PDB file of C-alpha atoms and ligand atoms in Angstrom:
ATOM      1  CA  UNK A   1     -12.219 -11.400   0.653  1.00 42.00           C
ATOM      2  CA  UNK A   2      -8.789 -10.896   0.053  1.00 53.00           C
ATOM      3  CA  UNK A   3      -6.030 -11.831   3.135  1.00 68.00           C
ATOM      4  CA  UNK A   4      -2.971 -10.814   3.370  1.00 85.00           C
ATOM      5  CA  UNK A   5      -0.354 -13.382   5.240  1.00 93.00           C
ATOM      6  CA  UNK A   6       1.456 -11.814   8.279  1.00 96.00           C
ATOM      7  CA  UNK A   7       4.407 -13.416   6.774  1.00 95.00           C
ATOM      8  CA  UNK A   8       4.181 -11.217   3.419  1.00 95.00           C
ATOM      9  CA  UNK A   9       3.575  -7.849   5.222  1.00 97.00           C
ATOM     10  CA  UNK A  10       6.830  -8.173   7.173  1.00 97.00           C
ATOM     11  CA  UNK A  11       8.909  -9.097   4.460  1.00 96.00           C
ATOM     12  CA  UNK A  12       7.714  -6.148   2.667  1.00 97.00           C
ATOM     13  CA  UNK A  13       8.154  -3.581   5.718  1.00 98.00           C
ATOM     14  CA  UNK A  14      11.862  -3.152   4.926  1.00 98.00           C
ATOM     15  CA  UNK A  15      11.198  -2.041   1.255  1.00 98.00           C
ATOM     16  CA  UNK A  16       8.356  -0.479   2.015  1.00 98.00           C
ATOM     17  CA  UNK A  17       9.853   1.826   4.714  1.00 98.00           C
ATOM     18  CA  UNK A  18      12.826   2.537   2.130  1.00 98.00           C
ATOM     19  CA  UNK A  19      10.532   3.457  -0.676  1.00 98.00           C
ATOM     20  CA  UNK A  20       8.549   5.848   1.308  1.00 98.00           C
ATOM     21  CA  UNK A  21       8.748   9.578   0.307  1.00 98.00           C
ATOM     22  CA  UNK A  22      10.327  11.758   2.866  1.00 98.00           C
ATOM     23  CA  UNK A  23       9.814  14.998   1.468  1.00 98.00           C
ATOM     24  CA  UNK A  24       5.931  14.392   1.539  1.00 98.00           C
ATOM     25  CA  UNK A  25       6.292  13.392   5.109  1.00 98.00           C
ATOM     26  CA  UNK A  26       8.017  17.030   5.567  1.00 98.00           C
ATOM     27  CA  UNK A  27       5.212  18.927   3.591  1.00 98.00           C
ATOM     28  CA  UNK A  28       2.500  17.073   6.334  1.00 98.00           C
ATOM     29  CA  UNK A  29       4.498  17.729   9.123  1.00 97.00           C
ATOM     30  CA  UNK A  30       4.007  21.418   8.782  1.00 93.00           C
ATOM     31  CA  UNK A  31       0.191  21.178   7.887  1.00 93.00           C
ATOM     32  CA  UNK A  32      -0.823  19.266  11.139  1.00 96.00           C
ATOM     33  CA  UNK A  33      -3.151  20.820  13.799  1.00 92.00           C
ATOM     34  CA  UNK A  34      -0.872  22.004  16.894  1.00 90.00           C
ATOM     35  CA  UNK A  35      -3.017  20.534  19.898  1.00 90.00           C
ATOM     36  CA  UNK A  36      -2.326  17.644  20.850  1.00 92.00           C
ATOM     37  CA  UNK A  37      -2.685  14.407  20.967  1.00 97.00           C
ATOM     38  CA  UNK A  38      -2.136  14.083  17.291  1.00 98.00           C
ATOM     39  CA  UNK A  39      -5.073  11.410  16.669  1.00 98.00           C
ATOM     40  CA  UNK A  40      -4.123   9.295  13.675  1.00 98.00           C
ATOM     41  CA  UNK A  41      -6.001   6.965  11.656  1.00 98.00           C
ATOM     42  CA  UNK A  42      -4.415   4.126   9.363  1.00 98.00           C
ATOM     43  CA  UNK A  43      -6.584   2.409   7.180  1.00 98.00           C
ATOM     44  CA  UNK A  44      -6.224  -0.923   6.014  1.00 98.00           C
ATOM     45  CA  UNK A  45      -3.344  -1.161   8.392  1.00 98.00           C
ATOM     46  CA  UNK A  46      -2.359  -4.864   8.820  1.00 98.00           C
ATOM     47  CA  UNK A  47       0.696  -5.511  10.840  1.00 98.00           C
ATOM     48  CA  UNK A  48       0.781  -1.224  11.503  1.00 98.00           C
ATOM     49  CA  UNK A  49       4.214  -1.031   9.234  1.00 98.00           C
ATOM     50  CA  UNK A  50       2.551   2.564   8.138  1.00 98.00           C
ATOM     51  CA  UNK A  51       2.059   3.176  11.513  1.00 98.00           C
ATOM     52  CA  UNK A  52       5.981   2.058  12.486  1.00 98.00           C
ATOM     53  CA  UNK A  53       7.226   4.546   9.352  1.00 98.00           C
ATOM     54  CA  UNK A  54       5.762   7.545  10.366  1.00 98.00           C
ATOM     55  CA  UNK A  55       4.945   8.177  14.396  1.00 98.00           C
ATOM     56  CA  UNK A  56       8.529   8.277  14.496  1.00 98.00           C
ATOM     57  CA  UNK A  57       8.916  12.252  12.372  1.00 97.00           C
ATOM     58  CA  UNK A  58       5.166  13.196  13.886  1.00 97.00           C
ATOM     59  CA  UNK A  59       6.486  14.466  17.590  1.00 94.00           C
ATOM     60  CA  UNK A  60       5.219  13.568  21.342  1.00 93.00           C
ATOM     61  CA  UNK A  61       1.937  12.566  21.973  1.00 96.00           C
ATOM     62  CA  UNK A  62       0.328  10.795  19.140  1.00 98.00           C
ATOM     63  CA  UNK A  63      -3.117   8.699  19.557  1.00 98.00           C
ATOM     64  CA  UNK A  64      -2.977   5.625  16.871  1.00 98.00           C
ATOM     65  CA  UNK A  65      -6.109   3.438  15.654  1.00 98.00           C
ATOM     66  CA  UNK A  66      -4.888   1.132  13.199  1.00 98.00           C
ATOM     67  CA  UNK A  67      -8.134  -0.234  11.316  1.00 98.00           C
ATOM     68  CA  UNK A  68      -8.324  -3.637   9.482  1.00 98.00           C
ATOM     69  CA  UNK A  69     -10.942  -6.274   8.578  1.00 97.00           C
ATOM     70  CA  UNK A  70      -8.764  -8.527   9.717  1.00 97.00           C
ATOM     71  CA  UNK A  71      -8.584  -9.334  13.424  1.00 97.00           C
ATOM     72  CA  UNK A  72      -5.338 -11.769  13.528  1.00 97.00           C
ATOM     73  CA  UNK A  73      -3.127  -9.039  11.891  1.00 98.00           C
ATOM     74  CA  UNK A  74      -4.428  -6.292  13.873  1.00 98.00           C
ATOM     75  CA  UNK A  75      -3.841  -8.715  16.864  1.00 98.00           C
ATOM     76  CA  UNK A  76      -0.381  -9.134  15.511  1.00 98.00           C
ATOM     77  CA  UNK A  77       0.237  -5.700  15.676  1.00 98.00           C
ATOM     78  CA  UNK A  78      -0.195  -5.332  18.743  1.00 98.00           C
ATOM     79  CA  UNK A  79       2.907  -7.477  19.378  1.00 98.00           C
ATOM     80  CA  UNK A  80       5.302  -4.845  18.001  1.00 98.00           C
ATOM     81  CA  UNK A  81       7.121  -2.441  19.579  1.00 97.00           C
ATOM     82  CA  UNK A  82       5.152   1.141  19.903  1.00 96.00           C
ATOM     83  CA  UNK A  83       6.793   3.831  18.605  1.00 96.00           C
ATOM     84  CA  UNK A  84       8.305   6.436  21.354  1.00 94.00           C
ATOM     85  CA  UNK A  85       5.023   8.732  22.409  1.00 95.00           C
ATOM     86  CA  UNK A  86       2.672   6.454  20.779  1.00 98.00           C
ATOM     87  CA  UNK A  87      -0.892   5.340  22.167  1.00 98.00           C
ATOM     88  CA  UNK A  88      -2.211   2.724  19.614  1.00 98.00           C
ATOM     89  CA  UNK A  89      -5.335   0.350  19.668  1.00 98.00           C
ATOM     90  CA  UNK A  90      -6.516  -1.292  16.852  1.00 98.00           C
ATOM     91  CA  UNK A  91      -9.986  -1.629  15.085  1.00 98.00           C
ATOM     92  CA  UNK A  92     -11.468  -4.454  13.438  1.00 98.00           C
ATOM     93  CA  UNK A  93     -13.779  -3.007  10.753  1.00 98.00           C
ATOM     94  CA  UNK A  94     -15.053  -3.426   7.014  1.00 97.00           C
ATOM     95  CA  UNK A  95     -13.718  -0.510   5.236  1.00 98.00           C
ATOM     96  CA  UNK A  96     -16.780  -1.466   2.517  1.00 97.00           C
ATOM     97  CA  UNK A  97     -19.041  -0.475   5.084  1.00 96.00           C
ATOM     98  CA  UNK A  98     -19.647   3.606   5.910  1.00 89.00           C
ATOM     99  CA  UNK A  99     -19.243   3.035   9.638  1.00 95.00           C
ATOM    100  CA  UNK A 100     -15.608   4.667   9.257  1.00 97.00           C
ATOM    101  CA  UNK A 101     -17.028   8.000   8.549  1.00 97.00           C
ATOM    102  CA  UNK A 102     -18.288   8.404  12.168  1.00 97.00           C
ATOM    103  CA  UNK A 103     -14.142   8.487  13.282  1.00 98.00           C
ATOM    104  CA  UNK A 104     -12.904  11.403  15.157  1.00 97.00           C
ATOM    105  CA  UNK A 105      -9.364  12.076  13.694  1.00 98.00           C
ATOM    106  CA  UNK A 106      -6.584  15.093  12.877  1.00 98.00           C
ATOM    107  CA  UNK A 107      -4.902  13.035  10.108  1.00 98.00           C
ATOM    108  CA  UNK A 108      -5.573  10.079   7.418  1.00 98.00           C
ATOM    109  CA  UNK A 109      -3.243   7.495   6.415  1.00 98.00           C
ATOM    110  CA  UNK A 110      -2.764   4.635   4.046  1.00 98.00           C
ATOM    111  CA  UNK A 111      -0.058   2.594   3.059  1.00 98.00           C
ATOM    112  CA  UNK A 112      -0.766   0.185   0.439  1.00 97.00           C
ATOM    113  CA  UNK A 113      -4.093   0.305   0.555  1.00 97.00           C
ATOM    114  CA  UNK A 114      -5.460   2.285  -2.521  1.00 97.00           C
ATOM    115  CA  UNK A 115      -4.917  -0.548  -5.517  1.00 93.00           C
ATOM    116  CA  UNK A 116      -6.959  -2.406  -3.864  1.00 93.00           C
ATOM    117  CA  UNK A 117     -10.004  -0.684  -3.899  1.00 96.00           C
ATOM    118  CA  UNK A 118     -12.508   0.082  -6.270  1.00 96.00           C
ATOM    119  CA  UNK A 119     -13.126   3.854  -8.134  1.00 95.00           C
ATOM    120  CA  UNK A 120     -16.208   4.705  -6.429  1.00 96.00           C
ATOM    121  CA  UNK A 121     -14.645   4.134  -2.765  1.00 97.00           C
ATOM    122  CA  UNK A 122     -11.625   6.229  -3.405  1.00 97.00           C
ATOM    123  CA  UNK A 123     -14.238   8.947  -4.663  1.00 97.00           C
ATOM    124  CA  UNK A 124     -16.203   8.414  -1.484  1.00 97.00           C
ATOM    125  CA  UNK A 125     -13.334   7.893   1.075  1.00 98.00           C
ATOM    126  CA  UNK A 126     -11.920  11.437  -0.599  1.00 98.00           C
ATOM    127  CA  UNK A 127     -15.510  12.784  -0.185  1.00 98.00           C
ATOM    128  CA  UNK A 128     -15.487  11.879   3.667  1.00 98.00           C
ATOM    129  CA  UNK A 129     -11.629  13.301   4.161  1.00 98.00           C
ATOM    130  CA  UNK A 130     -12.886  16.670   2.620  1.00 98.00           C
ATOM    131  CA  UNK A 131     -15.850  16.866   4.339  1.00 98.00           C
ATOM    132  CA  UNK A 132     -13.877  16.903   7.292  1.00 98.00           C
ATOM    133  CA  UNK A 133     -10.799  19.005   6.166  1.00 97.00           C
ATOM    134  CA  UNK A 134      -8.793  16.668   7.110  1.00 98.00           C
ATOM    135  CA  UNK A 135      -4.786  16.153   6.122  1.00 98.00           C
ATOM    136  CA  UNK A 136      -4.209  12.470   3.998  1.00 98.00           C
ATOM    137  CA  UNK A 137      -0.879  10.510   3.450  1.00 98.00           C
ATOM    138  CA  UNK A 138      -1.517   7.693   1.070  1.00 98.00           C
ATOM    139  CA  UNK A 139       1.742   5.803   0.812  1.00 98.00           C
ATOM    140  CA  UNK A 140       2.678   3.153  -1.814  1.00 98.00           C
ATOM    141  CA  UNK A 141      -0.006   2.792  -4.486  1.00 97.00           C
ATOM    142  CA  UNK A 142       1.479   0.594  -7.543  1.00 96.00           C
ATOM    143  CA  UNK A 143       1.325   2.735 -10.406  1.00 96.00           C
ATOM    144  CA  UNK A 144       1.894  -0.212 -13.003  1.00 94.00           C
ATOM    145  CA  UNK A 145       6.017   0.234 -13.389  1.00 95.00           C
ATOM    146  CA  UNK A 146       7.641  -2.818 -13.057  1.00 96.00           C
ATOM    147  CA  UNK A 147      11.297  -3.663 -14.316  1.00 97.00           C
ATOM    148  CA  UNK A 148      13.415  -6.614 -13.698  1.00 98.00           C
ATOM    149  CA  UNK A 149      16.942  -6.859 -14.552  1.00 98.00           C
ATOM    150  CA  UNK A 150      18.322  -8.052 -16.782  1.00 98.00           C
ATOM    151  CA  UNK A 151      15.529  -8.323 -19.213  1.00 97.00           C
ATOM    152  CA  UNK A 152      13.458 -11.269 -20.263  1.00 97.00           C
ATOM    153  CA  UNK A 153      11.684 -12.355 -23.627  1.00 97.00           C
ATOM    154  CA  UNK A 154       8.760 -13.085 -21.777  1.00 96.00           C
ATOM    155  CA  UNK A 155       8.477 -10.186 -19.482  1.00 96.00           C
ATOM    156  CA  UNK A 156       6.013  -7.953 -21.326  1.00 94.00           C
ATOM    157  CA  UNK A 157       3.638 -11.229 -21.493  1.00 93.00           C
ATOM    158  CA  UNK A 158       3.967 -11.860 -17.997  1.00 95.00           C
ATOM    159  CA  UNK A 159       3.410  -8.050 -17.396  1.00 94.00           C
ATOM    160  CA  UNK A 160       0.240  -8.091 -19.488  1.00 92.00           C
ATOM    161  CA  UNK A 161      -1.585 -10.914 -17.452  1.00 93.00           C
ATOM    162  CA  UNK A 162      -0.011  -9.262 -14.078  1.00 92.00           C
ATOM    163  CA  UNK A 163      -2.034  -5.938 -14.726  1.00 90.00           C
ATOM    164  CA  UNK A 164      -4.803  -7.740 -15.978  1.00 90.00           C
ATOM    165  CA  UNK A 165      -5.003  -9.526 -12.631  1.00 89.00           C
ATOM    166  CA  UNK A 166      -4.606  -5.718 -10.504  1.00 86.00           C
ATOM    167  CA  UNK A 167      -8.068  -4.409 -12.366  1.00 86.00           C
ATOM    168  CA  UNK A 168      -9.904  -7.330 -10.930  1.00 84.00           C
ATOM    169  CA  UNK A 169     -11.858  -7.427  -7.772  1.00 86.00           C
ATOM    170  CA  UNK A 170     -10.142  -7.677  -4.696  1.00 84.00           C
ATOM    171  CA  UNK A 171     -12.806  -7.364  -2.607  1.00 89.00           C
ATOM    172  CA  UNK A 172     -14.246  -3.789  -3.118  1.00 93.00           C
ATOM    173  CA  UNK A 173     -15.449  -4.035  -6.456  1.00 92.00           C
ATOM    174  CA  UNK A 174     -13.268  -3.236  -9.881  1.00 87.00           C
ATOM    175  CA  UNK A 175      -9.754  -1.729  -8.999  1.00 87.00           C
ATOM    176  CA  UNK A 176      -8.349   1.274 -11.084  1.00 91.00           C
ATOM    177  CA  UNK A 177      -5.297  -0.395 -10.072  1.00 89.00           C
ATOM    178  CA  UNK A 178      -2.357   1.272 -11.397  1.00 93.00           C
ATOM    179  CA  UNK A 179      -4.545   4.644 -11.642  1.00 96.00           C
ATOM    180  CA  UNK A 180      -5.947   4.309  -7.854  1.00 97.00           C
ATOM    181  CA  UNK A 181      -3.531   7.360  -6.809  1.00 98.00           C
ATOM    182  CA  UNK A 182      -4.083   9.587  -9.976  1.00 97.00           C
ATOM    183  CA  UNK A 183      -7.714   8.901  -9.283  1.00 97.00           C
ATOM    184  CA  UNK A 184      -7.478   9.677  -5.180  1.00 98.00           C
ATOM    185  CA  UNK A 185      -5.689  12.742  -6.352  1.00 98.00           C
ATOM    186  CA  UNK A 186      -8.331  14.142  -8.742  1.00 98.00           C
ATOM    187  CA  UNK A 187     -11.060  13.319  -5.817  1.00 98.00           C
ATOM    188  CA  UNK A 188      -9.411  14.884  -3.899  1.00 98.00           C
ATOM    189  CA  UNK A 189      -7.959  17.672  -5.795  1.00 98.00           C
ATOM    190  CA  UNK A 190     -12.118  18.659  -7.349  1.00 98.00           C
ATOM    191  CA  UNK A 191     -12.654  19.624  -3.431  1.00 98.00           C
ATOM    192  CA  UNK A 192      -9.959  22.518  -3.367  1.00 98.00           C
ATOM    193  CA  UNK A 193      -7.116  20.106  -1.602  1.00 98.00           C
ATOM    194  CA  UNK A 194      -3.641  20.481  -2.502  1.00 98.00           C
ATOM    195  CA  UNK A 195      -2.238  16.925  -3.641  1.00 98.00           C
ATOM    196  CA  UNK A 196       1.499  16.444  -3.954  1.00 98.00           C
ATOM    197  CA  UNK A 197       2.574  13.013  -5.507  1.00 98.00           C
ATOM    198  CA  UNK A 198       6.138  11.375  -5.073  1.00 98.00           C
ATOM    199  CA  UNK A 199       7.214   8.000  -6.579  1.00 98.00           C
ATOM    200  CA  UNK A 200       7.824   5.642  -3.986  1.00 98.00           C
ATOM    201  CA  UNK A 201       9.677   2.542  -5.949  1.00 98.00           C
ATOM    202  CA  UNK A 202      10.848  -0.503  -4.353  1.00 98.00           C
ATOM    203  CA  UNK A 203      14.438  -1.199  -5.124  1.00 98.00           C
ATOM    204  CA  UNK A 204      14.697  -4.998  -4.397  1.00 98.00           C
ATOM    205  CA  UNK A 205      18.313  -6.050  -5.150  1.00 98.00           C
ATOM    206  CA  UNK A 206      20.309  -9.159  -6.329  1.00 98.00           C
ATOM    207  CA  UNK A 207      20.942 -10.067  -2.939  1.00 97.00           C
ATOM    208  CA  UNK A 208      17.125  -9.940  -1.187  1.00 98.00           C
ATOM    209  CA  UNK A 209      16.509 -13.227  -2.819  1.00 97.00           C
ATOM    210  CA  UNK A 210      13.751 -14.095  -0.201  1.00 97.00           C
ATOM    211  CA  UNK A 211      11.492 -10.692  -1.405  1.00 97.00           C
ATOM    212  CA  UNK A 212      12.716 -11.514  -4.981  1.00 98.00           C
ATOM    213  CA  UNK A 213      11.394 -14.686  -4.694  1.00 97.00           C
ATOM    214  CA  UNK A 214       8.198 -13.936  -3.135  1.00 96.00           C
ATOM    215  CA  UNK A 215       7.669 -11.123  -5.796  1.00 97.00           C
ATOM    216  CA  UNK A 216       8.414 -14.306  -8.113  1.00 97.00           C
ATOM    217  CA  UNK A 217       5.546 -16.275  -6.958  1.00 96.00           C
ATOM    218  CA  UNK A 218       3.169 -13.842  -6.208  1.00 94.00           C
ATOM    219  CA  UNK A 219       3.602 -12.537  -9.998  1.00 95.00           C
ATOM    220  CA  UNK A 220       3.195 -15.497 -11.352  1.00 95.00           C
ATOM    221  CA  UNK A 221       0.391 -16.419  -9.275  1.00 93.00           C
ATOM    222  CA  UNK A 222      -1.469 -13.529 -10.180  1.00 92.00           C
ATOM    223  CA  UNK A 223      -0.649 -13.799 -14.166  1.00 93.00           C
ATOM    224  CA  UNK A 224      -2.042 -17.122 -14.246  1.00 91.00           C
ATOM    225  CA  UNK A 225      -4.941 -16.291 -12.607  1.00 88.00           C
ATOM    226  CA  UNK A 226      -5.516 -13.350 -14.754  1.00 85.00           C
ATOM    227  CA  UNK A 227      -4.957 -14.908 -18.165  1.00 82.00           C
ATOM    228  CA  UNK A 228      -6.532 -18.046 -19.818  1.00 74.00           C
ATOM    229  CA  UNK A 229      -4.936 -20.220 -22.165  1.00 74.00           C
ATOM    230  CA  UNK A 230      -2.488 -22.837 -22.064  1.00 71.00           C
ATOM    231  CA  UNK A 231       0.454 -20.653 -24.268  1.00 74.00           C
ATOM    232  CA  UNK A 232       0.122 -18.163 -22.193  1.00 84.00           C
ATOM    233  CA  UNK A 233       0.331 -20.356 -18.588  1.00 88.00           C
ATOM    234  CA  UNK A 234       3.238 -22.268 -20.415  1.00 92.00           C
ATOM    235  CA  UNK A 235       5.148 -18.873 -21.263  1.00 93.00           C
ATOM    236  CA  UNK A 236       4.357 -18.180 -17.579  1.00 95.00           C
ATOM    237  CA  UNK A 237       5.997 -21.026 -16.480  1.00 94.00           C
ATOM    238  CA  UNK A 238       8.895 -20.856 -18.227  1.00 96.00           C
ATOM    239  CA  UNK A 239       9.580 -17.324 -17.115  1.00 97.00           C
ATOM    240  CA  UNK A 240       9.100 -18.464 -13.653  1.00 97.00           C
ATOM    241  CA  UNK A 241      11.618 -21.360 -14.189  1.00 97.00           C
ATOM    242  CA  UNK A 242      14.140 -18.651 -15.664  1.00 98.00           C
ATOM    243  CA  UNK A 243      13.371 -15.959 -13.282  1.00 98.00           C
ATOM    244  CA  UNK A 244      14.056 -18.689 -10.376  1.00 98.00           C
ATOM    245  CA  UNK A 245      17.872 -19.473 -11.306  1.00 98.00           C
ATOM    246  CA  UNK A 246      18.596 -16.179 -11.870  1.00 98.00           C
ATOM    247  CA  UNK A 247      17.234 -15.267  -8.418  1.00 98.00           C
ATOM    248  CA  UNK A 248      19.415 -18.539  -7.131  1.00 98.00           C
ATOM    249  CA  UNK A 249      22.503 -17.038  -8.827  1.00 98.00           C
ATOM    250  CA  UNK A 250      22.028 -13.638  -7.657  1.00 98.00           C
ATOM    251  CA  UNK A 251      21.512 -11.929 -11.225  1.00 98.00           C
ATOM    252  CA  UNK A 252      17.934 -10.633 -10.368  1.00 98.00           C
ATOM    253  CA  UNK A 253      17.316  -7.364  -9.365  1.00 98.00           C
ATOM    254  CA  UNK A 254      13.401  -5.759  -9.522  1.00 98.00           C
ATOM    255  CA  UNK A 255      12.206  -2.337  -9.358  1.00 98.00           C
ATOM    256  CA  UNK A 256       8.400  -1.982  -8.608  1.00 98.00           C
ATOM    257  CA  UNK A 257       7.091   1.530  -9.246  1.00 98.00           C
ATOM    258  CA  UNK A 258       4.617   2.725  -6.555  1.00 98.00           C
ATOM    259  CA  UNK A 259       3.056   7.206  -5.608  1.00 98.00           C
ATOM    260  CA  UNK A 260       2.916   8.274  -2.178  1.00 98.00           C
ATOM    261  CA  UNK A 261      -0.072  10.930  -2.633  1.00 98.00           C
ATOM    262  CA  UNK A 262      -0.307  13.792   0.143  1.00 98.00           C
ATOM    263  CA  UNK A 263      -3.435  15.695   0.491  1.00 98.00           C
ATOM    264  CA  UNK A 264      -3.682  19.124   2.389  1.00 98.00           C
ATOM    265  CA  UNK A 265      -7.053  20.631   2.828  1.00 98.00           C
ATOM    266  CA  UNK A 266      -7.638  24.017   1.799  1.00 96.00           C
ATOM    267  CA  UNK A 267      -6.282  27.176   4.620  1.00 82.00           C
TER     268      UNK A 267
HETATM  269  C1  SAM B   1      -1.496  -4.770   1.155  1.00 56.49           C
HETATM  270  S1  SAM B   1      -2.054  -4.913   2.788  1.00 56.49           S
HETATM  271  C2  SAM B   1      -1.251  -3.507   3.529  1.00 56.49           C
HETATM  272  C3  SAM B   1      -1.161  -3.606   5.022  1.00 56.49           C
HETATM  273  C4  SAM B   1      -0.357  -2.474   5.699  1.00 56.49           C
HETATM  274  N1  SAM B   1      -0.960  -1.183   5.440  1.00 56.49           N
HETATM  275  C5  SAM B   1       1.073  -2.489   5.237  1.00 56.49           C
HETATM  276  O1  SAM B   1       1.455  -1.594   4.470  1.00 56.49           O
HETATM  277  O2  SAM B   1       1.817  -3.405   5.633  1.00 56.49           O
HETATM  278  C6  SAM B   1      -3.745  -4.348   2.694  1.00 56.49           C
HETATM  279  C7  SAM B   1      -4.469  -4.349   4.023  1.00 56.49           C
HETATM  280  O3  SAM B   1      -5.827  -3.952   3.799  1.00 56.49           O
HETATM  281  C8  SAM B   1      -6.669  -4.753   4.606  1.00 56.49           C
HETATM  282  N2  SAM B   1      -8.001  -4.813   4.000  1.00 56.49           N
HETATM  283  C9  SAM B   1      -8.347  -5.399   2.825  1.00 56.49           C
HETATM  284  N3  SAM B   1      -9.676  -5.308   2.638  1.00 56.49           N
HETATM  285  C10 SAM B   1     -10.176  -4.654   3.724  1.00 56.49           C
HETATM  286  C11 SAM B   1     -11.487  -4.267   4.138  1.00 56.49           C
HETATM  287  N4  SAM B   1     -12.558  -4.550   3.386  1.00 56.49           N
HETATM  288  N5  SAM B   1     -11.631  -3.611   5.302  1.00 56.49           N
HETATM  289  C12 SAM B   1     -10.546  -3.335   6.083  1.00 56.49           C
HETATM  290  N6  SAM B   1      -9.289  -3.679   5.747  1.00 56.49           N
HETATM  291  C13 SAM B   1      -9.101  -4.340   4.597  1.00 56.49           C
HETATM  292  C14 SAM B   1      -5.976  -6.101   4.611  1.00 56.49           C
HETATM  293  O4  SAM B   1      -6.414  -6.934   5.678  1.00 56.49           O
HETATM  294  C15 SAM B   1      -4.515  -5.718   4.704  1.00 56.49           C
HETATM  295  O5  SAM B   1      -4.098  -5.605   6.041  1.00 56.49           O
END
């Protein structure tokens, strides 16, 4: 099973929220049902940082269920703040299981949830939105585009092992990774739905060395993991080492590509 560290979700938050796509936000806002409560569901939801970005443009009266398979986040959550005109309760469940297609809801959300998936559940989570005719905002997908600055010999090698490491299995079987939202997109656009996309990019900057550092790490981690052989961990290392006192001097800056996908149901 994959876990996610509290720690790492609210680090991200910040970027995340920036990144998001406002005009897709506006395009849902005028497809929602009128009655209210708005009932909401946000899958995969962690700490509820999707939740935090979007009750605020959605209006009075909204009815929250943040769903994870992970109890101590969604327990975390519940330590936040609630958005103005928000009820919220949480709901530990296995999104590998089909019990989520007995929820009642009036609108679908993700946020950094897709990539992590595997082709066959996007198909069938898409499957179970239509079915229902329901409205879907699936925010921050990677879609492979990553660019530090200034350049490095080594990046394209690191790159190489990175991606590697986003088509393995992260708990859900083989991950399209980088093509999870054009794949949600075609599900859902072969059932009649409109589907907008809008890039979504985290801008991290030369002075956010904490994120820079984590996004450091967590690279390296994962291109390690990814590729065998000891040229390849040794080039790893060494861009690592590099990357690091750049980051120290404040010469780093990284630009991670991620699609916000919004999915209307037919009129
Ligand atoms: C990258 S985190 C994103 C969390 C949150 N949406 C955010 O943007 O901060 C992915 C989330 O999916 C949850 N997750 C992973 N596998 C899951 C599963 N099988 N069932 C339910 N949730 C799962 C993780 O616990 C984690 O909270």
């Amino acid at each position: 099973m994959n876990t996610f560290a509290a720690h790492w979700l609210k680090r991200r938050e910040a970027f995340d929220h920036a990144a998001r796509s406002k005009a897709l936000v506006t395009a849902l806002l005028g497809a929602l049902p009128k009655a209210k409560p708005l009932r909401v569901a946000a899958f995969g939801a962690g700490l509820g940082s999707g939740m935090r970005f979007l009750a605020p443009h959605l209006g009075p009266d909204q009815r929250w269920t943040l769903i994870d398979n992970d109890l101590s986040l969604l327990r975390q959550a519940l330590t936040f703040e609630t958005p103005h005109g928000v009820a919220l309760k949480t709901l530990e469940m296995d999104l590998r299981e089909s019990d989520y297609r007995a929820l009642d809801v009036d609108l679908v959300t993700t946020q950094a949830l897709l990539d992590l998936v595997s082709a066959d559940w996007l198909v069938d989570f898409a499957d179970w939105i239509c079915d229902k005719n329901l409205p879907v905002l699936a925010a921050l997908t990677v879609d492979g585009r990553v660019n530090w600055h200034p350049p490095h010999p080594l990046d394209q090698t690191v790159q190489r092992c990175f991606r590697a490491h986003q088509l393995t299995d992260r708990g859900f079987g083989a991950s399209p990774g980088p093509m999870a939202a054009q794949a949600f997109a075609l599900a859902l656009s072969k059932r009649g739905y409109t589907v907008t996309m809008a890039r979504a990019d985290w801008k991290i900057g030369r002075q956010s060395s904490p994120m820079l550092t984590e996004m450091l790490t967590g690279t390296a981690l994962a291109a390690t993991e990814a590729c065998a052989g000891i040229t390849t961990a040794q080039s790893i290392a060494e861009w690592s080492q590099d990357r690091a006192a750049g980051i120290a001097k404040s010469e780093v800056s990284l630009c991670v590509g991620h699609l916000d996908v919004l999915g209307l149901p037919p009129s």
